[in-house]
Short mmCIF file of C-alpha atoms in Angstrom, two decimals:
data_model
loop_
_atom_site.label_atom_id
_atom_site.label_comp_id
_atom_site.label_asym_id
_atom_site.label_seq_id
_atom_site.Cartn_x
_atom_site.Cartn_y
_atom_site.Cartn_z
CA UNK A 1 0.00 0.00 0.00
CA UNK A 2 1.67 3.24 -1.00
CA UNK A 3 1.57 6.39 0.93
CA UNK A 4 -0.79 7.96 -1.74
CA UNK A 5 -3.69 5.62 -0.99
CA UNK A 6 -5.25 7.67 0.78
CA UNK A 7 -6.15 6.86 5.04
CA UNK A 8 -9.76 8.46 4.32
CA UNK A 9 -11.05 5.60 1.60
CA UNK A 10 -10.53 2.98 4.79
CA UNK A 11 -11.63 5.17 7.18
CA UNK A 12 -14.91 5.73 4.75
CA UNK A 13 -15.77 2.03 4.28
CA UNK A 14 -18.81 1.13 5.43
CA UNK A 15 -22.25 0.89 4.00
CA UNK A 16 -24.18 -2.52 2.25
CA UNK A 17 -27.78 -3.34 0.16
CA UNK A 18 -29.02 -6.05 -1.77
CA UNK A 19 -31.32 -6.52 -4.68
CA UNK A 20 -33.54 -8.48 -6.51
CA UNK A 21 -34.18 -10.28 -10.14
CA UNK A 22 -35.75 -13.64 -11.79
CA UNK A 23 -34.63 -16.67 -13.33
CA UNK A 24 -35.21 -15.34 -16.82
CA UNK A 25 -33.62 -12.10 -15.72
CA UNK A 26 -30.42 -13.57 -14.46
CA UNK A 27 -29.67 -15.67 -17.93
CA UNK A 28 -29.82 -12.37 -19.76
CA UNK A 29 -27.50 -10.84 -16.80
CA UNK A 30 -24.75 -13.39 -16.68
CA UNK A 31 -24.18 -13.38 -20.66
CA UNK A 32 -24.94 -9.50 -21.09
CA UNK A 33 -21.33 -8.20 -20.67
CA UNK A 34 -20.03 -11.31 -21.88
CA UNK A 35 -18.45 -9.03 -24.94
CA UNK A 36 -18.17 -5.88 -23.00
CA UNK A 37 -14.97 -4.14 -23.71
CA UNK A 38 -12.19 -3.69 -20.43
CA UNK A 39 -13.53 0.12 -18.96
CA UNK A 40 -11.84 1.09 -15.81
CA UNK A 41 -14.24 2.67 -13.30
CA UNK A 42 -15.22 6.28 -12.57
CA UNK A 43 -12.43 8.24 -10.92
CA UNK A 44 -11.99 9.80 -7.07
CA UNK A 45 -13.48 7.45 -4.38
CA UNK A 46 -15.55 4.36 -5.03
CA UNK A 47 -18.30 6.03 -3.27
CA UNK A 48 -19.33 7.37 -6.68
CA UNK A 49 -18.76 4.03 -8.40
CA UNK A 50 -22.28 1.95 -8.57
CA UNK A 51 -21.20 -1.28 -9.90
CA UNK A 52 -18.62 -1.52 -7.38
CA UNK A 53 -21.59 -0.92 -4.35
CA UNK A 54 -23.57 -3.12 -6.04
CA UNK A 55 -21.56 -6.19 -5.41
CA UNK A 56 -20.32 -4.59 -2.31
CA UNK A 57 -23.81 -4.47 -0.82
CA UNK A 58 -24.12 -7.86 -1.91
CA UNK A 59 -21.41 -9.08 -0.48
CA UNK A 60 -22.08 -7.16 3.00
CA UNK A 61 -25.58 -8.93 3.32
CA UNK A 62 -24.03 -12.70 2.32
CA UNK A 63 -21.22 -11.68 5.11
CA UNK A 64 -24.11 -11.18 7.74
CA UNK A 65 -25.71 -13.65 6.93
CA UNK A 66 -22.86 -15.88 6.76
CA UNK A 67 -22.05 -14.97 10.67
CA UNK A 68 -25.56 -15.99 11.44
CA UNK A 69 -24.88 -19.97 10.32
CA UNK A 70 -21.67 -19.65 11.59
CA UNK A 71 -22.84 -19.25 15.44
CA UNK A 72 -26.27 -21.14 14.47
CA UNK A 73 -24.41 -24.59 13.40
CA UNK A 74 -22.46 -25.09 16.31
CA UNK A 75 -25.17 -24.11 18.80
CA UNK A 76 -27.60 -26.32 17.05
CA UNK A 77 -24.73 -29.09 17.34
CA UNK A 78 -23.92 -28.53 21.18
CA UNK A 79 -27.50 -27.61 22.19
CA UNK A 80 -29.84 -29.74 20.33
CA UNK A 81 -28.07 -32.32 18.64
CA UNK A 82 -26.00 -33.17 22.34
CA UNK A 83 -22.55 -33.30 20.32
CA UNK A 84 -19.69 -34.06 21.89
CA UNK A 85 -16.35 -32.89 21.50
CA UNK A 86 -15.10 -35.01 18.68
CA UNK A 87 -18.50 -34.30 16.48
CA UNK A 88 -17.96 -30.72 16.80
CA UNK A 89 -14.43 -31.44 15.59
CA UNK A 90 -15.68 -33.61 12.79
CA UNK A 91 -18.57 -30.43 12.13
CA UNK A 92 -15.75 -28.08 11.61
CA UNK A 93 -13.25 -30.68 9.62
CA UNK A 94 -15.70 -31.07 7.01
CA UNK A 95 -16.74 -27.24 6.65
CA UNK A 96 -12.86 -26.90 6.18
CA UNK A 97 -12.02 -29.79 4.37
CA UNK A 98 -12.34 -28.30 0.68
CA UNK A 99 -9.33 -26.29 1.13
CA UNK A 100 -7.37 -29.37 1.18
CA UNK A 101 -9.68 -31.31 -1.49
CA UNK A 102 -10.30 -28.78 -3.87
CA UNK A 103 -7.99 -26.03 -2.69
CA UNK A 104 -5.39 -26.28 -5.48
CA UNK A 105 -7.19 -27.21 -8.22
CA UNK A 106 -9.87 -24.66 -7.77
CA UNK A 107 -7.19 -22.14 -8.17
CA UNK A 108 -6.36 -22.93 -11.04
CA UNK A 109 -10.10 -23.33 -12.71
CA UNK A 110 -11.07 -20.97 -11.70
CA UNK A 111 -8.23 -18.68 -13.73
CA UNK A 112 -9.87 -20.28 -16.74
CA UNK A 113 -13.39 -18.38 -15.48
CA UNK A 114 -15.26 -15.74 -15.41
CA UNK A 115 -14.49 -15.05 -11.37
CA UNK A 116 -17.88 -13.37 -11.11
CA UNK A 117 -19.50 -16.24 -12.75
CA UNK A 118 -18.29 -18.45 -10.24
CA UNK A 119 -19.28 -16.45 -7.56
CA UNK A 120 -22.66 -16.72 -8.51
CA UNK A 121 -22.83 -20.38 -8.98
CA UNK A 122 -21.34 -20.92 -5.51
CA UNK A 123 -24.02 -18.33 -3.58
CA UNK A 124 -26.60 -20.27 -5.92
CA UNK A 125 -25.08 -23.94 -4.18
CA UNK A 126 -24.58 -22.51 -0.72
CA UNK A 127 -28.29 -21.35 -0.47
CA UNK A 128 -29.89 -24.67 -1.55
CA UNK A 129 -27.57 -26.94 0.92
CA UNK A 130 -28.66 -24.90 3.80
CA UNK A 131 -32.25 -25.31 2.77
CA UNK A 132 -31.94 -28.48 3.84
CA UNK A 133 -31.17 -27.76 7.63
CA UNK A 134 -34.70 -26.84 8.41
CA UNK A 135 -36.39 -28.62 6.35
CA UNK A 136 -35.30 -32.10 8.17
CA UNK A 137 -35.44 -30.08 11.82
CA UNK A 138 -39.11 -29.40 11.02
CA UNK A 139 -39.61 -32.98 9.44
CA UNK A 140 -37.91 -34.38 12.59
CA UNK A 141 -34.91 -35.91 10.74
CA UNK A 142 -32.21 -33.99 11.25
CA UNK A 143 -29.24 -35.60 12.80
CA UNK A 144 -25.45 -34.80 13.18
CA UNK A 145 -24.33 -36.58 9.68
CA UNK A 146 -26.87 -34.35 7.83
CA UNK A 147 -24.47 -31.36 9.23
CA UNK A 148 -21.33 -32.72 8.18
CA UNK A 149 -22.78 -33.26 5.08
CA UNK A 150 -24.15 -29.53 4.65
CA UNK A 151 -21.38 -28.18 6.17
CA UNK A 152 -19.10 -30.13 3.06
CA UNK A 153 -20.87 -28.72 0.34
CA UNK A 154 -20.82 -25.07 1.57
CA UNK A 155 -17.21 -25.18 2.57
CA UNK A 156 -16.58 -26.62 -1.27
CA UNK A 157 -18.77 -23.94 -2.23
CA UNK A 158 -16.83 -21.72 -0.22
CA UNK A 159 -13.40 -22.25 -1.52
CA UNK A 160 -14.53 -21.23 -5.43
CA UNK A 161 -16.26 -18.24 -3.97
CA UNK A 162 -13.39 -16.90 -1.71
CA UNK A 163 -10.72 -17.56 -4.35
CA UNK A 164 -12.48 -15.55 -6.93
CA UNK A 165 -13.86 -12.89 -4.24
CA UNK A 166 -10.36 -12.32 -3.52
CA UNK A 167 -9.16 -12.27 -7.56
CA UNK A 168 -12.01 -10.49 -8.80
CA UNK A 169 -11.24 -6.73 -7.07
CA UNK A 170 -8.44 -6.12 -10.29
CA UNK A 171 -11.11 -6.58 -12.19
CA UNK A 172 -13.94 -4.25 -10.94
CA UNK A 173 -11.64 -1.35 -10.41
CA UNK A 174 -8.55 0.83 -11.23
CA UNK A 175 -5.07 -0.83 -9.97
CA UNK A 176 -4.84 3.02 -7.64
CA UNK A 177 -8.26 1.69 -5.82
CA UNK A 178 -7.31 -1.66 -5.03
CA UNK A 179 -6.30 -0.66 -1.45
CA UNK A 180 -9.85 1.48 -1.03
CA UNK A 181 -11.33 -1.63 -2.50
CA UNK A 182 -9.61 -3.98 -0.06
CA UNK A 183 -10.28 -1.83 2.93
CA UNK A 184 -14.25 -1.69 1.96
CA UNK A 185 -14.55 -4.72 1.81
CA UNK A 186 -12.47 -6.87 4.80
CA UNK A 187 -14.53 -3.75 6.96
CA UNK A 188 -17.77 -4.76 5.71
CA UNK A 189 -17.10 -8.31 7.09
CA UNK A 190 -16.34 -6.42 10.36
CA UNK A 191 -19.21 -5.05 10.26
CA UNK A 192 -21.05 -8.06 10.18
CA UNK A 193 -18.87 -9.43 12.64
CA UNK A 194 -19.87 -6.60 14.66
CA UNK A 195 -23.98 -7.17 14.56
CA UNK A 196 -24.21 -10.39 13.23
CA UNK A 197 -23.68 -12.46 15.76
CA UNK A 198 -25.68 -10.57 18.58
CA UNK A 199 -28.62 -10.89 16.04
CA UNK A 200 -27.95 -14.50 15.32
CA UNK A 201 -27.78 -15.26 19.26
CA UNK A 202 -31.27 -13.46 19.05
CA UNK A 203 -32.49 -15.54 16.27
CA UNK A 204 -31.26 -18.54 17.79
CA UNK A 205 -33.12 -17.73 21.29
CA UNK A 206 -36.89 -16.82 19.24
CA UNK A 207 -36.63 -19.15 16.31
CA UNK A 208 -34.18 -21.78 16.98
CA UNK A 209 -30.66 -22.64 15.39
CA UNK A 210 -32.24 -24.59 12.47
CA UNK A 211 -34.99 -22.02 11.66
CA UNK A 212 -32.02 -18.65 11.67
CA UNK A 213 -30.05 -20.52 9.39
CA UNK A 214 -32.93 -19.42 6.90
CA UNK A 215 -31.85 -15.87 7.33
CA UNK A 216 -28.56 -17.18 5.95
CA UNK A 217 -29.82 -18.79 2.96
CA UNK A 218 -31.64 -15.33 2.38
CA UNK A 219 -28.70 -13.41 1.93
CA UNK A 220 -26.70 -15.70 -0.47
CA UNK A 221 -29.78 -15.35 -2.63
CA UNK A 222 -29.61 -11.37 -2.21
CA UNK A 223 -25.91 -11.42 -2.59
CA UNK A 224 -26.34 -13.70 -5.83
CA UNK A 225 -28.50 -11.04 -7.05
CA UNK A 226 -26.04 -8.55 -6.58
CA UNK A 227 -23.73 -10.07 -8.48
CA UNK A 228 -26.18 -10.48 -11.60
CA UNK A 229 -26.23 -6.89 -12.12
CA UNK A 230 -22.52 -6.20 -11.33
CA UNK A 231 -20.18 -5.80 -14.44
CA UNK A 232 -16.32 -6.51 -14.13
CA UNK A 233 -13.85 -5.99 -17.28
CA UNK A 234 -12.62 -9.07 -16.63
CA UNK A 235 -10.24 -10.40 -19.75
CA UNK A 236 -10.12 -14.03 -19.88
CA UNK A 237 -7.02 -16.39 -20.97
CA UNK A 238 -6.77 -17.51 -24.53
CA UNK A 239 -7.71 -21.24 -24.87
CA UNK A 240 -4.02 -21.27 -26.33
CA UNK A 241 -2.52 -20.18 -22.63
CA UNK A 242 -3.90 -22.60 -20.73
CA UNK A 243 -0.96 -25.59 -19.67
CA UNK A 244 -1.89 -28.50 -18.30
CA UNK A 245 -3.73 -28.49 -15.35
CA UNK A 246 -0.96 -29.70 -13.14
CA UNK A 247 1.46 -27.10 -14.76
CA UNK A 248 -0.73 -24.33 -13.69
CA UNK A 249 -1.27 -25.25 -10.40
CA UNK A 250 2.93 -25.83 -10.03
CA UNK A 251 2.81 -21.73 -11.36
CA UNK A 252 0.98 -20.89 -9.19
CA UNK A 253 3.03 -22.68 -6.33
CA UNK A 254 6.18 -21.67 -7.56
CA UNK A 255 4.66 -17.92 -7.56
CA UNK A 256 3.82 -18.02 -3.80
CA UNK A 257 7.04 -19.59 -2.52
CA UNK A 258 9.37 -17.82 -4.92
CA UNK A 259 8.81 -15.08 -3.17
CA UNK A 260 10.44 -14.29 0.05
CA UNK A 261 7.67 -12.32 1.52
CA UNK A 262 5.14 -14.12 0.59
CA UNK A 263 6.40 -17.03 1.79
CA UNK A 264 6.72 -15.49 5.07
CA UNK A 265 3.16 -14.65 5.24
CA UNK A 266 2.31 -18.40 4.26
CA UNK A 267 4.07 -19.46 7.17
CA UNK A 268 2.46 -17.16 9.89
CA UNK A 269 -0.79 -17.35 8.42
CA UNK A 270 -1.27 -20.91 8.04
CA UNK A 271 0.61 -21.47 11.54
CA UNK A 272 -2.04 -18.94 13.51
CA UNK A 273 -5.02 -20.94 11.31
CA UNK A 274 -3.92 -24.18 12.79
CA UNK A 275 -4.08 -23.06 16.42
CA UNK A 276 -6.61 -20.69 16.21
CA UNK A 277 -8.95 -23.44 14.29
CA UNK A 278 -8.04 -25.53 17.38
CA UNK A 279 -9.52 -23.23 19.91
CA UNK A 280 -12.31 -21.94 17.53
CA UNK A 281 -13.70 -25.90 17.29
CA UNK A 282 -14.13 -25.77 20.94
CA UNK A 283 -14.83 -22.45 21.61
CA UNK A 284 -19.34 -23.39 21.55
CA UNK A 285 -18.61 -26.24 24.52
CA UNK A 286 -16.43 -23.99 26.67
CA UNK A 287 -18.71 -21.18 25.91
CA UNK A 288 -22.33 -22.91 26.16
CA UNK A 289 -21.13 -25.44 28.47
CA UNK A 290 -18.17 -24.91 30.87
CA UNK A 291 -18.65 -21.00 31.64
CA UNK A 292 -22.70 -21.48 30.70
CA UNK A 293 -23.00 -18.38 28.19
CA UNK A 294 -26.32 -18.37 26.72
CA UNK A 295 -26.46 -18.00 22.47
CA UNK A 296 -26.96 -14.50 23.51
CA UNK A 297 -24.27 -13.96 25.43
CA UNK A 298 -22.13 -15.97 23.66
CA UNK A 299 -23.22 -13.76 20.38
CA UNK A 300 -22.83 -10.58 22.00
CA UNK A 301 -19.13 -11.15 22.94
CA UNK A 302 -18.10 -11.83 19.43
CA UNK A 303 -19.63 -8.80 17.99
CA UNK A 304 -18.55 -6.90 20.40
CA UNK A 305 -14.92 -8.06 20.26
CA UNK A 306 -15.77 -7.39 16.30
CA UNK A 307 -15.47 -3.72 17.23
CA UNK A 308 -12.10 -3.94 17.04
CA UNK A 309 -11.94 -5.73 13.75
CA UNK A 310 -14.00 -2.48 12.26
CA UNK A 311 -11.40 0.46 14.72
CA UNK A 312 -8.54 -1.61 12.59
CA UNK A 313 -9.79 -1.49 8.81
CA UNK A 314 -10.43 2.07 9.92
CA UNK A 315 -6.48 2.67 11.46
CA UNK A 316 -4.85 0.41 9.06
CA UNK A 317 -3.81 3.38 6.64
CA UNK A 318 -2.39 5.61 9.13
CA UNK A 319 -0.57 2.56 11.03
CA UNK A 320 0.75 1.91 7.32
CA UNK A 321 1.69 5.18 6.71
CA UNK A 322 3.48 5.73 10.27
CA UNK A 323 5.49 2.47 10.54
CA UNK A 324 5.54 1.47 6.68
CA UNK A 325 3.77 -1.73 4.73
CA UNK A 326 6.64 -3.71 5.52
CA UNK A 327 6.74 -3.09 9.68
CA UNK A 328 2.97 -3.26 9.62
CA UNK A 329 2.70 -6.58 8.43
CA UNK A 330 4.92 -8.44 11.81
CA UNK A 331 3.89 -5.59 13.90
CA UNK A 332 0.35 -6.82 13.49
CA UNK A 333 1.35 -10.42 13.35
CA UNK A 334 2.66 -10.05 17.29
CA UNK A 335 0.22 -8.23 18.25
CA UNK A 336 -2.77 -10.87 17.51
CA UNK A 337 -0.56 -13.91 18.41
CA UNK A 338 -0.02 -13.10 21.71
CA UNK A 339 -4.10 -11.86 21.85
CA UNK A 340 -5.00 -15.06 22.15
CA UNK A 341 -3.40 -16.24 25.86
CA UNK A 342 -5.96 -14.67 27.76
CA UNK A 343 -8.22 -16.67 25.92
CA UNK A 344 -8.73 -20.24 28.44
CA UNK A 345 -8.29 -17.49 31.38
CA UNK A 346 -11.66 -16.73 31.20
CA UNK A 347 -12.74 -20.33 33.05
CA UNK A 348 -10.98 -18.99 36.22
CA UNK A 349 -13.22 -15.89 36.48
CA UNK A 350 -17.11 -15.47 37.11
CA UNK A 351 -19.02 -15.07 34.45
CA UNK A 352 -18.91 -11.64 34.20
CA UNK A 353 -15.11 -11.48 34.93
CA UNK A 354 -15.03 -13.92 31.97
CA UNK A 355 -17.72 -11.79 29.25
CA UNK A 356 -15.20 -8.65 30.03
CA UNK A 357 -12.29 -10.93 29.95
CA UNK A 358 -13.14 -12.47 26.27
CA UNK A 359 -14.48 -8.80 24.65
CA UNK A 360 -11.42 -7.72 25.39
CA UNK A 361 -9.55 -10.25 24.60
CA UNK A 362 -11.76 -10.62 21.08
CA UNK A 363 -11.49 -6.81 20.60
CA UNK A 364 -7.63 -7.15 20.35
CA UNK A 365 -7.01 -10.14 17.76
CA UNK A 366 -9.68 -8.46 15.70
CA UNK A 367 -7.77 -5.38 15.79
CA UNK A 368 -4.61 -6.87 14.82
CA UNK A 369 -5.72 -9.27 12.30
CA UNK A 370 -7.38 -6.63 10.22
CA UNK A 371 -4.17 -4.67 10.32
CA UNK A 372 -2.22 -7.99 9.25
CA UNK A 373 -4.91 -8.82 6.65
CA UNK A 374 -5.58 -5.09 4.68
CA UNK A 375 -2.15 -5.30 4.60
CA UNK A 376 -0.47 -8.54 3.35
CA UNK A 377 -3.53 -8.86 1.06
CA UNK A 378 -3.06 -6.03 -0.56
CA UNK A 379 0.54 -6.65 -1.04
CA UNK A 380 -0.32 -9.73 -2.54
CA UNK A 381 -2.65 -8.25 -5.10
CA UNK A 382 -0.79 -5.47 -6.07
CA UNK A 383 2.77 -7.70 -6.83
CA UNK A 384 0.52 -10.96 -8.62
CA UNK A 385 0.16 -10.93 -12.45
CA UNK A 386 -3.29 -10.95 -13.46
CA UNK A 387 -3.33 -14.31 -14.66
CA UNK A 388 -2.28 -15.76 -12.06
CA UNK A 389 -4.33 -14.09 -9.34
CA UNK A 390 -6.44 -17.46 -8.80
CA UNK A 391 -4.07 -19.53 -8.43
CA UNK A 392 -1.76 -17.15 -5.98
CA UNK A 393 -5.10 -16.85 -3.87
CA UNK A 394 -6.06 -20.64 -4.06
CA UNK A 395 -1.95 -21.55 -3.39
CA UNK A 396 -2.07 -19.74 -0.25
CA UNK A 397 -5.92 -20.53 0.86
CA UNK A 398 -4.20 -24.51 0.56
CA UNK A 399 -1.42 -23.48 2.43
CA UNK A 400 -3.31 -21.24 5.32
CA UNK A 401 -6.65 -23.05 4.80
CA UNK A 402 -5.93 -26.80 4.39
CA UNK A 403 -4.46 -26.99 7.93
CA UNK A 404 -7.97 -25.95 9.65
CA UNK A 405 -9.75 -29.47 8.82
CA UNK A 406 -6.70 -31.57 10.48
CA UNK A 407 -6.85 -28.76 13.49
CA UNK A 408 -10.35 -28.94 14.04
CA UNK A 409 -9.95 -33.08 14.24
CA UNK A 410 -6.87 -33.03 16.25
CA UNK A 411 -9.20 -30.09 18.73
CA UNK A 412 -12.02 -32.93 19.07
CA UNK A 413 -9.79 -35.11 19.57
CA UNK A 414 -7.88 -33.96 22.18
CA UNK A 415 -10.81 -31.80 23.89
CA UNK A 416 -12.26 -35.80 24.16
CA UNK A 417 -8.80 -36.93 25.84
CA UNK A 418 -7.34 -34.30 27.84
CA UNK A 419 -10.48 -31.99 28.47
CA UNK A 420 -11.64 -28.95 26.70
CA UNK A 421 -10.08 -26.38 28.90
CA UNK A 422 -6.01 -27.98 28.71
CA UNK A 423 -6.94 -28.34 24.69
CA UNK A 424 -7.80 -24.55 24.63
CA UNK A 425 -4.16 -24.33 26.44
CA UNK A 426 -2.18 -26.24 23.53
CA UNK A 427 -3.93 -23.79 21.00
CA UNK A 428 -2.96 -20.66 22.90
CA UNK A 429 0.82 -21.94 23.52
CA UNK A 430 0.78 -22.54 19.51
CA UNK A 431 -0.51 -19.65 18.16
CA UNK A 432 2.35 -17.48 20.11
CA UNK A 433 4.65 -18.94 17.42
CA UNK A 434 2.39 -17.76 14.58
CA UNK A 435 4.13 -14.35 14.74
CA UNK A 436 7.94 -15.83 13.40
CA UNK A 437 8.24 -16.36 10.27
CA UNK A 438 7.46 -12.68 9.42
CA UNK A 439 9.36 -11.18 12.49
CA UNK A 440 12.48 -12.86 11.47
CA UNK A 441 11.99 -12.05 7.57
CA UNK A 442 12.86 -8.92 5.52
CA UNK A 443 9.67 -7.09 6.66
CA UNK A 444 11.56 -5.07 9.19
CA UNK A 445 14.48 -3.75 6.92
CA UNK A 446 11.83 -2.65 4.07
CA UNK A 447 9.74 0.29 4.94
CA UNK A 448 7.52 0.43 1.79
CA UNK A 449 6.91 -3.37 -0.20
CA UNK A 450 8.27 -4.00 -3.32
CA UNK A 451 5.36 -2.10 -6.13
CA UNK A 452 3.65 -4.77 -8.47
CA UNK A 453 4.47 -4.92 -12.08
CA UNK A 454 0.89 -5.30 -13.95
#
């Protein structure tokens, strides 16, 4: 991020809609700027650029809605369905697993697509599997294999739509409002970090888990919609370019740990995914069942330890601009890896020792990780080819990603054996380490990040 982007466009990020259009409608969309010539948007801030706020509102109503299923699932598990420690470890394995089935692959597809095309497909996939979670609550059926098996398809689902959400910003804007773009967007999920779990603890407590999911499937449909009436300039690879699939995948590999720095950020990212994953797999039992949070409660403290996910997209410019893109990125990295120690404190305290112990606690890791992420993903967009955006993203979402499924196993596992409190312990002594591969890299001696040659 250069000095010139400006600290305002972060600061400014904030604001979401949806939309809505029929079957017949949407054919005519997806093929109508099929032969659109490249046109880079409207100049100044992206406030005055409507195709970028379409998707944007699109995507801040699927991110809401997404934080809704995301405390709704595991509550359902712990609360209705009785699961123990290992089936909430095998619930979160198999919403993670893609990464490490389709991870690479998808990466490399999906460079061979229309990104916003995909996008569409997978909203289209993720709003029909969770269909099927009230359907069999209300029919009586619904047992823990049905989750796993929901909770597969929308992680698979998942992994095309975050590889080409993160590969499709190039695309929708100039290469001077990538960092505005970047900063709108990883706020808006703070945003909905910030009220969308205290609403889905509400929903939870009047409808039930299975019935708030519905909310969820709601706003994949809205954001789907969204993305119908978006247009991108999006120039796709000659038939001619495309290698082997197995070439293109080593590219992209060889891309991603070429590169000293980003192999630096492949190594603390994927380290503070494995430990955090560990704790996050047990966080419903030791918040539902050991300190006996409510789905309230237990929603309130993440959005309010979401503030500080929203006060960091908003710093991150300044922070950039005092300490440099290079000291940002391990300055950040320390900062959320040793967040998490207080974390299995909480136990020791009474309850409301323990809310004001985990807000805090949650307001600091969001804080940091926004810093870290604005940052490094930027970077990482600004240095990558355009053809090879995909398959950078989908390289490093195997890397970072694929560890989660085997964490959130080895959690259940262990939370079975030892006891979910000394599990939560492991995963805080971990993700301390999370913070060295960038602290002992190059970030330090370079101020400002190599620039990216489009």
């Amino acid at each position: 991020m250069s000095q010139s982007e400006s600290p305002e466009t972060i600061a400014a990020a904030r604001a979401e809609s949806p939309s809505g259009m029929s079957r017949a409608d949407a054919g005519d969309a997806v093929e109508a700027d099929q032969g659109a010539p490249p046109a880079p948007g409207p100049r100044g801030s992206l406030w005055r650029d409507g195709n970028f706020l379409t998707m944007w509102g699109g995507q801040a109503l699927s991110q809401f809605g997404s934080q809704i299923t995301e405390l709704a699932l595991p509550v359902l598990a712990v609360l209705l369905l009785q699961a123990t420690e290992a089936q909430v470890g095998y619930l979160n394995a198999a919403a993670m697993a893609a990464f490490l089935l389709v991870g690479l692959p998808a990466g490399a597809w999906i460079d061979r697509m229309r990104k916003r095309h995909v996008m569409i497909w997978a909203d289209a996939v993720r709003a029909l599997a969770l269909s099927a979670v009230p359907v069999l609550y209300l029919t009586g059926h619904l047992e823990m294999w049905h989750l796993y098996a929901v909770a597969l398809v929308v992680g698979i689902a998942t992994v095309f739509f975050d590889v080409s959400y993160q590969s499709i910003v190039p695309s929708l804007v100039r290469p001077d409002q990538i960092a505005e773009a970047n900063g709108k967007l990883e706020s808006t999920q703070q945003i909905a970090g910030l009220s969308g779990p205290a609403v889905a603890g509400w929903l939870v407590g009047i409808l039930t888990a299975p019935l708030a999911i519905l909310t969820t499937v709601g706003t994949y449909v809205a954001s789907l919609i969204a993305l119908l009436r978006t247009r991108d300039h999006e120039q796709l690879r000659a038939p001619e370019d495309h290698a082997p699939l197995h070439r293109e995948i080593a590219e992209g590999l060889r891309w991603v740990f070429g590169n000293p720095f980003l192999r630096r950020i492949v190594g603390t990212t994927g380290i503070s995914n494995l430990f955090s994953t560990f704790i996050f797999t047990l966080m419903p039992i030791y918040y539902l069942r050991i300190i006996g949070f409510t789905p309230e409660v237990m929603g309130l403290v993440f959005s309010l330890g979401a503030v500080g996910g929203l006060l960091g997209a908003i710093a991150t410019p300044r922070i950039v601009a005092r300490v440099g893109e290079g000291r940002a990125i391990p300055l950040s990295a320390i900062a959320f890896s040793l967040s998490v120690i207080p974390f299995p404190l909480a136990v020791l305290l009474p309850t409301p020792g323990a809310f004001a112990l985990l807000v805090v606690q949650g307001f600091v890791m969001s804080f940091a990780v926004l810093v870290y992420n604005i940052t490094q993903v930027t970077f990482r967009q600004r240095i990558t080819p355009s053809r090879l955006l995909g398959r950078m993203n989908a390289s490093i979402r195997f890397c970072v990603w694929g560890v989660m499924p085997l964490s959130a196993l080895a959690a259940g596992w262990l939370g079975t054996w030892l006891g979910t409190v000394p599990a939560l312990w492991i995963g805080a002594a971990g993700s301390v380490l999370s913070a060295l591969p960038v602290v002992i890299g190059p970030f330090w001696r370079t101020r400002d990040l190599p620039p990216g040659i489009r």
